[in-house]
XYZ file of C-alpha atoms in Angstrom:
376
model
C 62.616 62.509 74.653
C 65.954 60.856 75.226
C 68.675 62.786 77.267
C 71.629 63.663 74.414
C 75.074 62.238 73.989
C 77.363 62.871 77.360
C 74.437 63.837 79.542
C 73.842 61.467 82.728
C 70.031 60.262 83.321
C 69.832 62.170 86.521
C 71.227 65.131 84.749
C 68.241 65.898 82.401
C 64.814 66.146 83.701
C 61.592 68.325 84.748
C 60.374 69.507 81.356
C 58.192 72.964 81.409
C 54.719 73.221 79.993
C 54.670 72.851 76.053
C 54.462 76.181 73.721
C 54.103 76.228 70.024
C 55.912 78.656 68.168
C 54.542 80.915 65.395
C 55.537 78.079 62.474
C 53.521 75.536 64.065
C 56.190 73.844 65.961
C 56.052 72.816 69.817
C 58.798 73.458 71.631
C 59.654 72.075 75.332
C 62.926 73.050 77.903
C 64.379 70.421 80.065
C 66.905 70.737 82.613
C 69.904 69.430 82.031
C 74.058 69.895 82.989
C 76.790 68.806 80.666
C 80.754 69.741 80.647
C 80.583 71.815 83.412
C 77.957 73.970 82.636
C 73.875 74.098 83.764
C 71.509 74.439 81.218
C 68.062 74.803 79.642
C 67.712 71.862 76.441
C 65.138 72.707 74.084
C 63.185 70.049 72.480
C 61.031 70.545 69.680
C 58.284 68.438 67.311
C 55.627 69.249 64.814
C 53.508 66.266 65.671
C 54.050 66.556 69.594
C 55.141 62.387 69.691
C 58.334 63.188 67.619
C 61.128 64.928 69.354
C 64.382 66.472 68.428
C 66.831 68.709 70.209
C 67.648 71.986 69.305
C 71.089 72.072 68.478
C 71.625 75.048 70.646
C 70.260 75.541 74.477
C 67.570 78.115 75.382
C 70.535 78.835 78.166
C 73.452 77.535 79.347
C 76.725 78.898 82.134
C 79.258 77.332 83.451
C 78.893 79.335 86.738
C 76.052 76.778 88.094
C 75.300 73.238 88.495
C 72.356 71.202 87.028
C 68.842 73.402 86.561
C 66.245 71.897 88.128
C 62.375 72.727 87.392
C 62.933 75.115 84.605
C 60.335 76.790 83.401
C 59.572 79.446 80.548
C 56.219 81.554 79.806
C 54.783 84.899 79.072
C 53.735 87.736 81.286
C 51.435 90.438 80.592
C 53.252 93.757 80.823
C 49.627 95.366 80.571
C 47.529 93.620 83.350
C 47.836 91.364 85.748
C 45.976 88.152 84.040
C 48.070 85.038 83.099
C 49.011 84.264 79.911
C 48.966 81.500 77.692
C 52.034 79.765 77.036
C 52.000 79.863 73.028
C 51.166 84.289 73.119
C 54.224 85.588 71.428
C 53.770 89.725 70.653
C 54.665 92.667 71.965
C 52.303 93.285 75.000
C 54.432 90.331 76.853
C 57.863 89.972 77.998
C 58.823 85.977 78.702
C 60.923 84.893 81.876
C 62.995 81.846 82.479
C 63.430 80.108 85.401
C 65.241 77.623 87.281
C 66.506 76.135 89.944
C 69.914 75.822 91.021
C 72.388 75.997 94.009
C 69.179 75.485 96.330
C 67.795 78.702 94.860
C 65.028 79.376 92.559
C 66.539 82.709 89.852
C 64.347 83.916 87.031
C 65.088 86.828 84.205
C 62.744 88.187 81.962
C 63.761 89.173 78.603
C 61.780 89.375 74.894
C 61.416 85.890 73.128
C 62.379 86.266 69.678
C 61.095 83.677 67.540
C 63.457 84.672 64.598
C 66.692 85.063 66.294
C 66.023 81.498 68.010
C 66.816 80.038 64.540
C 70.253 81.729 65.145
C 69.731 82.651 61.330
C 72.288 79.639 60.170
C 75.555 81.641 61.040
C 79.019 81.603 62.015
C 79.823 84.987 63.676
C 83.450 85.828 64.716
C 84.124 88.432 66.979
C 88.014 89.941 66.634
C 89.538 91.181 69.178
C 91.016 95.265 69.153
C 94.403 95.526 70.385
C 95.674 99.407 71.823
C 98.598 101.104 69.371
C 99.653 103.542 72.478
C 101.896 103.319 74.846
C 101.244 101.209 78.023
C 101.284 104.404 79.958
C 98.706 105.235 78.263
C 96.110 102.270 78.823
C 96.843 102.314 82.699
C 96.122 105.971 82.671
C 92.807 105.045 80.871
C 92.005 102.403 82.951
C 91.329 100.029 80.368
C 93.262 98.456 76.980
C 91.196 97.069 74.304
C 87.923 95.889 73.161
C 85.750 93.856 70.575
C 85.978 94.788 67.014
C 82.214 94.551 65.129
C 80.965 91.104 64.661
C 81.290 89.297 61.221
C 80.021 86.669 59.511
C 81.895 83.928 58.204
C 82.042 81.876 55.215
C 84.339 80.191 52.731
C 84.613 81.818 49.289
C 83.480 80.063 46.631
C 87.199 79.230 44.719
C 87.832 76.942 48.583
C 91.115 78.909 48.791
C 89.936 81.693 51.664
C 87.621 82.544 54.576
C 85.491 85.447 54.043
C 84.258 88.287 56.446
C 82.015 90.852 56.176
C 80.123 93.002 59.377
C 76.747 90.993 60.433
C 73.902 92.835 58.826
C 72.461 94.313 61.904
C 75.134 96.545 61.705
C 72.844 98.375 59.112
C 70.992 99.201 61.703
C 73.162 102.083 63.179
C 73.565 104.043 59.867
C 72.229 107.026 59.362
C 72.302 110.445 56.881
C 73.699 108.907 53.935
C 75.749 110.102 51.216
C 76.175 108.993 48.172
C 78.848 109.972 44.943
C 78.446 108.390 41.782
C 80.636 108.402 38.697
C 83.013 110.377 39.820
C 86.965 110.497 37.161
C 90.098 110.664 39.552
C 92.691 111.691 37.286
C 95.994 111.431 38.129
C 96.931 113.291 41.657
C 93.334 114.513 42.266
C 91.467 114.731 45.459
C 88.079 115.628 46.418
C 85.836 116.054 49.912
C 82.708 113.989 50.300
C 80.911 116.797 51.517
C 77.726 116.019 53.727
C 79.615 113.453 56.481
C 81.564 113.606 59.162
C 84.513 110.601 59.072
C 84.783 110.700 62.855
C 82.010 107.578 62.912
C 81.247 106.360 59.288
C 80.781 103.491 57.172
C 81.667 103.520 53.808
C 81.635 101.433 50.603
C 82.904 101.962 47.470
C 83.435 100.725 44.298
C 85.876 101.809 41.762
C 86.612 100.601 38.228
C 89.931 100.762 36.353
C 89.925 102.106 32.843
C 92.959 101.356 31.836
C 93.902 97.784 33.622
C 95.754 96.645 30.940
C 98.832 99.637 30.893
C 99.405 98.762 34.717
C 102.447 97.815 35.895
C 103.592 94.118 37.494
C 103.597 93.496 41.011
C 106.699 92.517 42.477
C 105.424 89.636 45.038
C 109.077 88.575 45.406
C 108.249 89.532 49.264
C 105.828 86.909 49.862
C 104.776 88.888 52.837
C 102.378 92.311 51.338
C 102.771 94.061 54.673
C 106.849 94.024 54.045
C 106.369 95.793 50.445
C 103.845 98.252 51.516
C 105.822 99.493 54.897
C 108.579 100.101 52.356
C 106.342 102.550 50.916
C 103.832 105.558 51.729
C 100.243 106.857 50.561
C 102.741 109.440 48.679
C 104.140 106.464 46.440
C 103.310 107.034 42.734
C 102.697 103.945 40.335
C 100.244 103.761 37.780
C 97.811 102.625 39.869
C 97.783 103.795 43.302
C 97.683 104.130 45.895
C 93.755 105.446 45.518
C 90.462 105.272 47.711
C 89.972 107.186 50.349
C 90.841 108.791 53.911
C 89.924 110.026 57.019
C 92.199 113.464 58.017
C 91.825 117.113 58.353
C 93.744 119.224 55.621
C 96.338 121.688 57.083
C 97.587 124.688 54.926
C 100.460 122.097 53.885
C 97.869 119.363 52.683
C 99.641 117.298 54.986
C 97.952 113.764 55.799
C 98.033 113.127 59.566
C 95.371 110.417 59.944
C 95.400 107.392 57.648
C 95.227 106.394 54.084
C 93.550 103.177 52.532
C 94.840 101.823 49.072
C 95.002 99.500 46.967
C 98.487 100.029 45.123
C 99.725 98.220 42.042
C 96.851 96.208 40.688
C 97.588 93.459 38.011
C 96.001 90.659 36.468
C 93.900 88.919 39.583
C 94.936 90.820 42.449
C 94.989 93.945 44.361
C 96.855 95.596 47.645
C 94.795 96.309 50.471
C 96.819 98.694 52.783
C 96.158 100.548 55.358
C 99.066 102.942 56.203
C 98.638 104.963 59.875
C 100.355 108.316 60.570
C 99.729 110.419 63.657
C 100.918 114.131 65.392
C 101.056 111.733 68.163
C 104.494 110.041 69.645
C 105.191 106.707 71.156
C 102.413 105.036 68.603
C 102.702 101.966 66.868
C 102.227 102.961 63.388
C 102.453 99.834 61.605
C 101.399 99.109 57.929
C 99.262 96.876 57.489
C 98.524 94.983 53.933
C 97.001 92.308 52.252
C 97.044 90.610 48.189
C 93.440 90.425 47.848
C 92.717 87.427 44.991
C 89.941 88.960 42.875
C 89.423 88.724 38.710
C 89.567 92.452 38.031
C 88.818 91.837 34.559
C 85.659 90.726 35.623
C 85.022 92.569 38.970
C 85.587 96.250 40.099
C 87.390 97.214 43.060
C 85.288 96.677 46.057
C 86.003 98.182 49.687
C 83.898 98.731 52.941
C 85.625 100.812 55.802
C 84.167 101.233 59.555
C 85.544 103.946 61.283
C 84.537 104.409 64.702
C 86.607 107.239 66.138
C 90.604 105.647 66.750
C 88.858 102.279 65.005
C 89.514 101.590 61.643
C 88.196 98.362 60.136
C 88.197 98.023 56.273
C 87.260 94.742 54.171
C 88.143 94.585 50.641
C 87.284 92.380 48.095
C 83.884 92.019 49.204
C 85.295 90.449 52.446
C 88.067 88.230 51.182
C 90.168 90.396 53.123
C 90.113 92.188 56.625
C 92.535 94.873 58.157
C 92.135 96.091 61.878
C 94.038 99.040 62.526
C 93.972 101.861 65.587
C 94.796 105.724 65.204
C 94.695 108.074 67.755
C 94.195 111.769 65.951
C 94.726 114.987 67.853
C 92.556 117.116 65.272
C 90.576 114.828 63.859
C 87.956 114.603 66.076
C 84.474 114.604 66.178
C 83.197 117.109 63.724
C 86.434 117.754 62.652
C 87.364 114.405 60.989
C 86.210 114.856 57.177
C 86.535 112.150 54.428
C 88.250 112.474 51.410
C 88.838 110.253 47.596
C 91.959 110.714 46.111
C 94.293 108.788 42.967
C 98.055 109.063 43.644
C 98.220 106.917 40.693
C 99.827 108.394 37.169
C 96.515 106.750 35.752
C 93.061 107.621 36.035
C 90.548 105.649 38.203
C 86.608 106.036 38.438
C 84.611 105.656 41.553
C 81.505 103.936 40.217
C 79.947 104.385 43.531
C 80.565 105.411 47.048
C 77.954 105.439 49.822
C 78.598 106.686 53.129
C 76.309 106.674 56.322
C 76.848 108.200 60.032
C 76.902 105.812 62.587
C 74.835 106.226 65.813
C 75.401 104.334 68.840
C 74.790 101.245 69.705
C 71.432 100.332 72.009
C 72.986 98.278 74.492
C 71.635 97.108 77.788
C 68.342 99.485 77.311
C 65.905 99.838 79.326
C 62.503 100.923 78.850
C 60.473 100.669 75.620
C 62.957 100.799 72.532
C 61.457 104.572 71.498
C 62.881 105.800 75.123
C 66.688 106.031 73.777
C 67.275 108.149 76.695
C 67.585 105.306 79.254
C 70.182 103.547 77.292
């Protein structure tokens, strides 16, 4: 084992004991500090003479200097024998140690064989700005936060990223719902009965009968967000807006959450809007839209919306697009928040599918055994 490319001699040393991982491969950490940061290097051979480095450390932080005597292993959570480096199952817990700052530091955590291939991924995590006022935020205490985490990839045309949520996010869904073949004609507008739209995910496909008799988008405007802030979810073409919506229905039918379309779809290309209304004052209610470059002769209509609460986060065409939006509803809360399809479109358009699931909460910083969700 050779120190790597911009690490000093001095600065990589003291390997741990050797432990071989479920595929057969040994695996071995070395201290080690490079660009600022203290770290753990993993090296790792099937033969035990031939060794490569991981391309990502076991641990790293820029908050000490080099770790000395590193060391990683098992511990019983049962008894109080030793364990053999190589036991990897779920009557252990592994700790890492080091030495740093004149201090020895440890942490135990699960090992998790799987995840340590990092699963070949590019994750992004966006950032969630506030739409209130900043009166608001101090009087909160706190502005902003991480939108989910997605994967990303270039589609396969070259011409665009795509994102989609990381599948873990799976995970947290719950009571699902499910409509199939359902005919919006013209104007019509139905409940998804079963769901609250307070926390949800949602995706849906819809198909377009009648493609051909739909009207030409004017993409004079290069930009889509200037054409659709000229307009409203109220706009009538012959197709759109349609799709659905999070709000409460007052005796007026008045919409006073947000609405999700895709107006004016020709040839190779749909709109993906979101539009944001709100009883609230001293919002930003910006539109927000997108030309999403898809064959619809070929493909249907696909959308998947997050809604977490005042979080809105919808993807269409299978990820080639992504809108983050906030809306801060005064009725629609909680129970109260109910989903909705509608077609403000003069023709008709068929959901093919639309599944919807709950969302629970996320488990973060648990303790205890993962059945005890009451000390999370």
């Amino acid at each position: 084992m050779t120190p790597p490319i911009g690490v000093n001699g001095d600065n990589f040393r003291d390997p741990t004991t050797a432990w071989q991982g479920p595929d057969g491969t040994w695996k071995v950490v070395i201290g080690s500090y490079s660009n600022k940061q203290g770290m753990a290097i993993i090296y790792q051979s099937k033969d035990f003479v031939n060794w490569t480095m991981h391309p990502k450390p076991l641990y790293s932080t820029s908050k000490t200097d080099m770790w000395e005597c590193p060391d990683f292993f098992p511990v019983s959570i049962n008894n109080t024998n030793g364990v053999e480096t190589s036991v990897t199952n779920p009557s252990v817990r592994h700790v890492m140690k080091a030495s740093f700052n004149s201090h020895n530091y440890y942490f135990v955590g699960t090992y998790d064989t799987e995840q340590e291939n990092k699963k070949n991924r590019r994750i992004l995590w966006a950032w969630v700005n506030e739409s209130n006022s900043s009166e608001d935020d101090i009087h909160k205490g706190w502005s902003g936060l991480q939108a989910i985490p997605r994967k990303i990839w270039i589609d396969r045309s070259g011409k665009q990223l795509v994102q989609w949520p990381v599948e873990e996010l799976n995970n947290l869904r719950d009571n699902q719902v499910y409509v199939y073949g359902k005919h919006l004609k013209s104007g019509s507008v139905f409940e998804v009965s079963g769901i609250t739209a307070s926390k949800v995910d949602i995706e849906t496909m819809f198909e377009l009968p009648e493609l051909e008799e739909a009207e030409f988008m004017d993409t004079s405007l290069v930009d889509p967000q200037l054409i659709c802030d000229r307009k409203d979810s109220f706009v009538t073409g012959k197709y759109g807006p349609f799709v659905s919506r999070r709000d409460w229905l007052l005796l007026s039918r008045t919409i006073h959450s947000c609405a999700i379309g895709h107006p004016h779809s020709f040839d190779s290309m749909f709109k993906h809007v979101i539009y944001r209304s709100s009883l609230r004052n001293n919002l930003d209610k910006t539109t927000y839209g997108a030309f999403v470059d898809i064959d619809l002769h070929q493909e249907m209509v696909p959308l998947r919306t997050l809604i977490d609460h005042s979080i809105i986060e919808s993807f269409g065409g299978k990820g080639r697009t992504c809108i983050t939006a906030r809306v801060y509803p005064k009725l629609a809360i909680n129970n109260e928040g109910h989903l909705f399809a509608f077609n403000n479109g003069t023709l008709s358009v068929t959901i093919s599918s639309l599944h919807a699931w709950s969302l629970n909460k996320a488990k973060i910083n648990c303790r205890g055994s993962l059945e005890n969700t009451e000390s999370c």
